[in-house]
CSV table of C-alpha atoms in Angstrom, one decimal:
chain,number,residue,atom,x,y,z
L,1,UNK,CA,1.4,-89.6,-12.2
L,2,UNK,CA,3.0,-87.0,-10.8
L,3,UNK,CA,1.0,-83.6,-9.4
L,4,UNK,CA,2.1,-82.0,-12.7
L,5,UNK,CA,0.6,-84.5,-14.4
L,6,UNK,CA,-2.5,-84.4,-12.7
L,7,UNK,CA,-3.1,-80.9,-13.3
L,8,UNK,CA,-2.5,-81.2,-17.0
L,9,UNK,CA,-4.6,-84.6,-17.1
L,10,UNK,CA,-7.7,-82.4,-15.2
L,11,UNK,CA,-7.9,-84.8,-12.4
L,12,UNK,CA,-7.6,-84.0,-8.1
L,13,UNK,CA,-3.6,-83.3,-7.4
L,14,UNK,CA,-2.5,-81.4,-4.2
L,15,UNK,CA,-1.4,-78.3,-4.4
L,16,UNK,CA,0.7,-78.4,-1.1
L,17,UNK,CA,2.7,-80.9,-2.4
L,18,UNK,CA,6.9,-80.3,-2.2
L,19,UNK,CA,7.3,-80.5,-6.0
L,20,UNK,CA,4.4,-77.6,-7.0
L,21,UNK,CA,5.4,-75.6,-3.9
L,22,UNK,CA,9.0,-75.3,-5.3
L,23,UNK,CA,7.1,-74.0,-8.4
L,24,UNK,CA,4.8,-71.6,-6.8
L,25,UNK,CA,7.4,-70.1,-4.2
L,26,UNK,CA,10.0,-69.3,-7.0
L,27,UNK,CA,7.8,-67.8,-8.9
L,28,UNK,CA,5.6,-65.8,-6.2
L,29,UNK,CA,9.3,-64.4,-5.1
L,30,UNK,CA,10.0,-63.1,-9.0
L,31,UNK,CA,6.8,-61.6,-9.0
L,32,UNK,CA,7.5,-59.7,-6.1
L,33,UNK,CA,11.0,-58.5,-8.5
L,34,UNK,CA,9.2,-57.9,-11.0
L,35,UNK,CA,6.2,-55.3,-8.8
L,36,UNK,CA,9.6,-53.6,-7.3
L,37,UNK,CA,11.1,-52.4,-10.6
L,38,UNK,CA,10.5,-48.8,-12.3
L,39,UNK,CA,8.5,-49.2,-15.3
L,40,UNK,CA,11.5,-47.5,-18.0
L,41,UNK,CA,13.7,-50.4,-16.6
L,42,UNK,CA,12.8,-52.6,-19.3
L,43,UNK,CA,15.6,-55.3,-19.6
L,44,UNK,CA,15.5,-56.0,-16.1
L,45,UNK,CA,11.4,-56.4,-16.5
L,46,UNK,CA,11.5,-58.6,-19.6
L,47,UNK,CA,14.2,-61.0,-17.9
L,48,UNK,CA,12.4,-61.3,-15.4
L,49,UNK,CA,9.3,-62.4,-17.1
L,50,UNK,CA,10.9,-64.4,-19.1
L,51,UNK,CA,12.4,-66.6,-16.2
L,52,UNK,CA,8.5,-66.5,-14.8
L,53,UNK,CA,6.8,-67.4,-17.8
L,54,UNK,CA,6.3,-70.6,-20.2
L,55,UNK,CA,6.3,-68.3,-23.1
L,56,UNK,CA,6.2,-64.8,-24.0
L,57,UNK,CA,6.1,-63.1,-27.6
L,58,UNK,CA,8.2,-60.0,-28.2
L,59,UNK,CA,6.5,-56.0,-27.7
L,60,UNK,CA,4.5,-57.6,-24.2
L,61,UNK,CA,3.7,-54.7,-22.2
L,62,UNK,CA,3.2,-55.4,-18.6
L,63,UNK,CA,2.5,-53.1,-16.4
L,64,UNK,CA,2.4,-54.2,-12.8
L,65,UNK,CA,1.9,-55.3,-9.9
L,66,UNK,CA,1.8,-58.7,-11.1
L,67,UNK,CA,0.6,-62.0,-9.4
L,68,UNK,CA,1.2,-65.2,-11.5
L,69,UNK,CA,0.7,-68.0,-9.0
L,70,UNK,CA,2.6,-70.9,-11.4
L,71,UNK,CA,3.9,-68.6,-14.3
L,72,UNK,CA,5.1,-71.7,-16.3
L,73,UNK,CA,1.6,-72.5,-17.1
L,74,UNK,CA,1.2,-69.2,-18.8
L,75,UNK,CA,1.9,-68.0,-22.6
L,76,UNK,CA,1.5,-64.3,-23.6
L,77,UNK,CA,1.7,-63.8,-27.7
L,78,UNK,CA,3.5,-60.6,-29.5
L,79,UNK,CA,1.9,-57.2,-28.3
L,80,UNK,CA,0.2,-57.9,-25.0
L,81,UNK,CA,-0.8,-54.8,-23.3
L,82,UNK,CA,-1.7,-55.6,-19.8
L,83,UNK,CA,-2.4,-53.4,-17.2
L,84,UNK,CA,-2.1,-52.7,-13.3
L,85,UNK,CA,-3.0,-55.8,-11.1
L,86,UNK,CA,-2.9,-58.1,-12.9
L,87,UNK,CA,-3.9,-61.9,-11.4
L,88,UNK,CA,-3.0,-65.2,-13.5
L,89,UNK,CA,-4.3,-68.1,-11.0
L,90,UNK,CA,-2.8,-70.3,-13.1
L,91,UNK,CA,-2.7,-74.3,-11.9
L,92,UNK,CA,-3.6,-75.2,-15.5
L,93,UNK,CA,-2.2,-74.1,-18.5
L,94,UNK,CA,-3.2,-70.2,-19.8
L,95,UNK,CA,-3.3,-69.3,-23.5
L,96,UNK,CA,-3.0,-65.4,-24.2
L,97,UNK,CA,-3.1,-64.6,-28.3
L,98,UNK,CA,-1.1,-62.0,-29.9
L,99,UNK,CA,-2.1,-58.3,-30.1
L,100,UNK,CA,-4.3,-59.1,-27.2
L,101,UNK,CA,-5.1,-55.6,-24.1
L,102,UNK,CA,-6.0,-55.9,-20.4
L,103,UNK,CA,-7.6,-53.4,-18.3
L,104,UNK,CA,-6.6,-52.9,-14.8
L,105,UNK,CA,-7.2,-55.5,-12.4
L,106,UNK,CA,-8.2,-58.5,-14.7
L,107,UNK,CA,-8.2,-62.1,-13.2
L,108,UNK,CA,-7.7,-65.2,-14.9
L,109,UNK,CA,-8.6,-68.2,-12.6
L,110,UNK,CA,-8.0,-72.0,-13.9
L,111,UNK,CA,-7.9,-73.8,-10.3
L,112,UNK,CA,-11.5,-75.3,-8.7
L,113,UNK,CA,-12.2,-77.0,-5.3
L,114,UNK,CA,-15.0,-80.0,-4.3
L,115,UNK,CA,-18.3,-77.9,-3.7
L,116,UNK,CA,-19.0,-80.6,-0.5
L,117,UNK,CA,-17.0,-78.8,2.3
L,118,UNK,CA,-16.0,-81.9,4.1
L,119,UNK,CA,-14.1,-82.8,0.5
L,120,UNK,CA,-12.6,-79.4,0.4
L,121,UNK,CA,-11.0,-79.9,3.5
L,122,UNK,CA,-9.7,-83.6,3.0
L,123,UNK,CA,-9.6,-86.6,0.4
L,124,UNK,CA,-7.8,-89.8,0.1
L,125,UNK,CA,-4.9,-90.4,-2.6
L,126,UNK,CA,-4.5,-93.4,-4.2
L,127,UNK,CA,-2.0,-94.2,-1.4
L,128,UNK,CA,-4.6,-93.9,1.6
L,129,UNK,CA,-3.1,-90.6,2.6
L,130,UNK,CA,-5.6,-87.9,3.8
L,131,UNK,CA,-4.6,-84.3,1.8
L,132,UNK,CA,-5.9,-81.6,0.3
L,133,UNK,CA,-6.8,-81.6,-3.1
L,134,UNK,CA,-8.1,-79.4,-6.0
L,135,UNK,CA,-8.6,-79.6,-9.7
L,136,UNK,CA,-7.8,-77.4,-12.3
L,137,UNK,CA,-9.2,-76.2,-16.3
L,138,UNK,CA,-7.4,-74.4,-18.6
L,139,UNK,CA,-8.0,-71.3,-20.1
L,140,UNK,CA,-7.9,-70.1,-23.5
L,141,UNK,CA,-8.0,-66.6,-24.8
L,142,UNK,CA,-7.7,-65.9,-29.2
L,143,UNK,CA,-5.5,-63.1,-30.5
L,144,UNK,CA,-7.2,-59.8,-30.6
L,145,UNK,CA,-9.0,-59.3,-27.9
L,146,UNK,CA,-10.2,-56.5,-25.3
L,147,UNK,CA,-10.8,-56.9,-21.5
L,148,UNK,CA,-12.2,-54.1,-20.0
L,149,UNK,CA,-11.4,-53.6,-16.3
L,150,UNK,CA,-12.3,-56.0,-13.5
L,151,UNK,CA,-13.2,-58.6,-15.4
L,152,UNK,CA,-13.0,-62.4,-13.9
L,153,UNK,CA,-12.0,-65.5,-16.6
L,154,UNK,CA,-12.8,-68.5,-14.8
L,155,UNK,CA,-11.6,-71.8,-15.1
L,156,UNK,CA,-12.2,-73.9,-18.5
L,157,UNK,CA,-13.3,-70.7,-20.9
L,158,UNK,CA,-12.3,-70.8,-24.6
L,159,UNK,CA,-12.7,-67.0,-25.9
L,160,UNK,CA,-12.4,-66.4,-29.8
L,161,UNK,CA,-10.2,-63.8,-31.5
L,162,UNK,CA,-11.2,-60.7,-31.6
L,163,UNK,CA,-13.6,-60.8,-28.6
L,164,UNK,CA,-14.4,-57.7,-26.3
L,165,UNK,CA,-15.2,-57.9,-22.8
L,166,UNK,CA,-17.5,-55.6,-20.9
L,167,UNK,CA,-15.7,-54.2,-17.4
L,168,UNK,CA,-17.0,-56.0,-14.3
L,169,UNK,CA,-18.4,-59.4,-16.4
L,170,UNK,CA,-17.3,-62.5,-15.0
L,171,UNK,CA,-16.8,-64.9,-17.9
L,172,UNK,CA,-18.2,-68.5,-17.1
L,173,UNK,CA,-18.6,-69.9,-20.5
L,174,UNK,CA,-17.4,-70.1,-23.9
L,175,UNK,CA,-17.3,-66.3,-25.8
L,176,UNK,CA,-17.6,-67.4,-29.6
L,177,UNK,CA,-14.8,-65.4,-31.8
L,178,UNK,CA,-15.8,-61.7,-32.9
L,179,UNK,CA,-18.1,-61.3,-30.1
L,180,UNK,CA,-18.8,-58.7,-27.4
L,181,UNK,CA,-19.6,-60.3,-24.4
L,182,UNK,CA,-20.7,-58.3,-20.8
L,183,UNK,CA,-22.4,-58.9,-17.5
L,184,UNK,CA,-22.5,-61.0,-14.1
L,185,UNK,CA,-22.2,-63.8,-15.8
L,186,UNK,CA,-21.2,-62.9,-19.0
L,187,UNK,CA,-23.5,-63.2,-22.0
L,188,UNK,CA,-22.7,-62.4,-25.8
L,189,UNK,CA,-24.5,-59.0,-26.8
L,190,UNK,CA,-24.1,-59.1,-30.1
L,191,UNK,CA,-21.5,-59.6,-32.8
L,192,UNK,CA,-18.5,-56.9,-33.6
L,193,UNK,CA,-19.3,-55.3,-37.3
L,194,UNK,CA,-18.0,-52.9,-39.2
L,195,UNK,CA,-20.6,-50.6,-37.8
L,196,UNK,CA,-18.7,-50.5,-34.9
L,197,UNK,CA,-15.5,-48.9,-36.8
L,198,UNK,CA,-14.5,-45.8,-36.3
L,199,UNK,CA,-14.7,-44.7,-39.3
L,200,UNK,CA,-18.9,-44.1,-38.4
L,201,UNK,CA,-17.7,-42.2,-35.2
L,202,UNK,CA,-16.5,-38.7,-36.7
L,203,UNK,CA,-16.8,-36.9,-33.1
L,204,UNK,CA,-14.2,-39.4,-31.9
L,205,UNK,CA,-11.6,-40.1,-34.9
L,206,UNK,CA,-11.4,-36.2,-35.2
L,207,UNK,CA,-9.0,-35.7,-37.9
L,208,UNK,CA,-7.3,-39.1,-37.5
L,209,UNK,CA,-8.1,-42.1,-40.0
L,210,UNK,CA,-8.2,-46.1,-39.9
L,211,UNK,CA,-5.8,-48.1,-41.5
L,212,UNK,CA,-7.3,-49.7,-44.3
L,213,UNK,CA,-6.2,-53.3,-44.9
């Protein structure tokens, strides 16, 4: 197989090898591009993505600075806001749903290294050859959903639509759709209901009204 292969088949590659370095260094150089533009310079932004990405939808917001460490293993649906600093470490593949808001510096992680030191420092290939290796789980994130700031996805989570995420948790497992999830690691709370409309918040929707579908 090759190291692309690997990565997508969850199994050890090396991440310093020529073919995935080629990857990374093209697109940590459009990242930089992309954190040196003025925000109202919108074309230039969106190309500019669009070369980094696998796939993006249409009306993606991004703010910036930006670090995608593979950028082909990422795909952001329609309406993505995402805010400043934000960190895709993405070795495996990254799912981003439509209509889907990131508060600033939000991390998504997919990469993971042998907890034995000795076997983070060297393995053996199939070949006999002594290199580095890592491994690597995807992440998946539903359309609809809210990351509050600081938040951490680690690698392998599946989060439903509609999910809200508490600033600061650190997401180590599964979030079920419709849920709000918070904390070091992050639990589920409690289900989203339409208690929580804001409709039932008169102080805050002042004289403004929701959309009824």
């Amino acid at each position: 197989m090759t190291e692309e292969e690997k990565i997508k088949a969850g199994v050890l590659f090396c991440p310093v090898e020529p073919e995935l370095v080629a990857i990374k260094l093209r697109t940590h150089n459009l990242n930089l591009e992309y954190n040196q533009t003025r925000e109202d310079e919108t074309e230039k932004r969106e190309a500019i993505l669009r070369q980094m990405l696998g796939q993006m939808g249409e009306g993606v917001f991004i703010q910036g600075p930006v670090a995608f460490h593979y950028g082909k293993h990422t795909s952001i649906g329609d309406n993505a806001f995402i805010n400043f600093n934000f960190t895709v470490q993405d070795d495996a593949e990254v799912t981003i749903g439509a209509d889907c808001s990131f508060g600033p510096n939000v991390t998504i992680v997919t990469p993971l290294h042998p907890m034995v030191a000795s076997e983070r420092k060297l393995m053996r290939n199939a070949a006999g050859e002594k290199k580095h290796m890592c491994y690597a789980k995807p992440v998946h994130i539903g359309s609809g959903c809210w990351f509050g700031a600081n938040v951490t996805v680690c690698p392998g989570v599946t989060i439903g639509d509609d999910c809200v995420i508490g600033a600061g948790s650190v997401v180590t497992r599964d979030i079920p759709a419709g849920s709000f999830a918070a904390g070091v690691p992050a639990r589920v709370i409690r289900p989203i209901t339409e208690a929580d409309s804001m409709r039932y918040k008169p102080d805050i929707l002042a004289d403004n009204s929701v959309i009824e579908e």
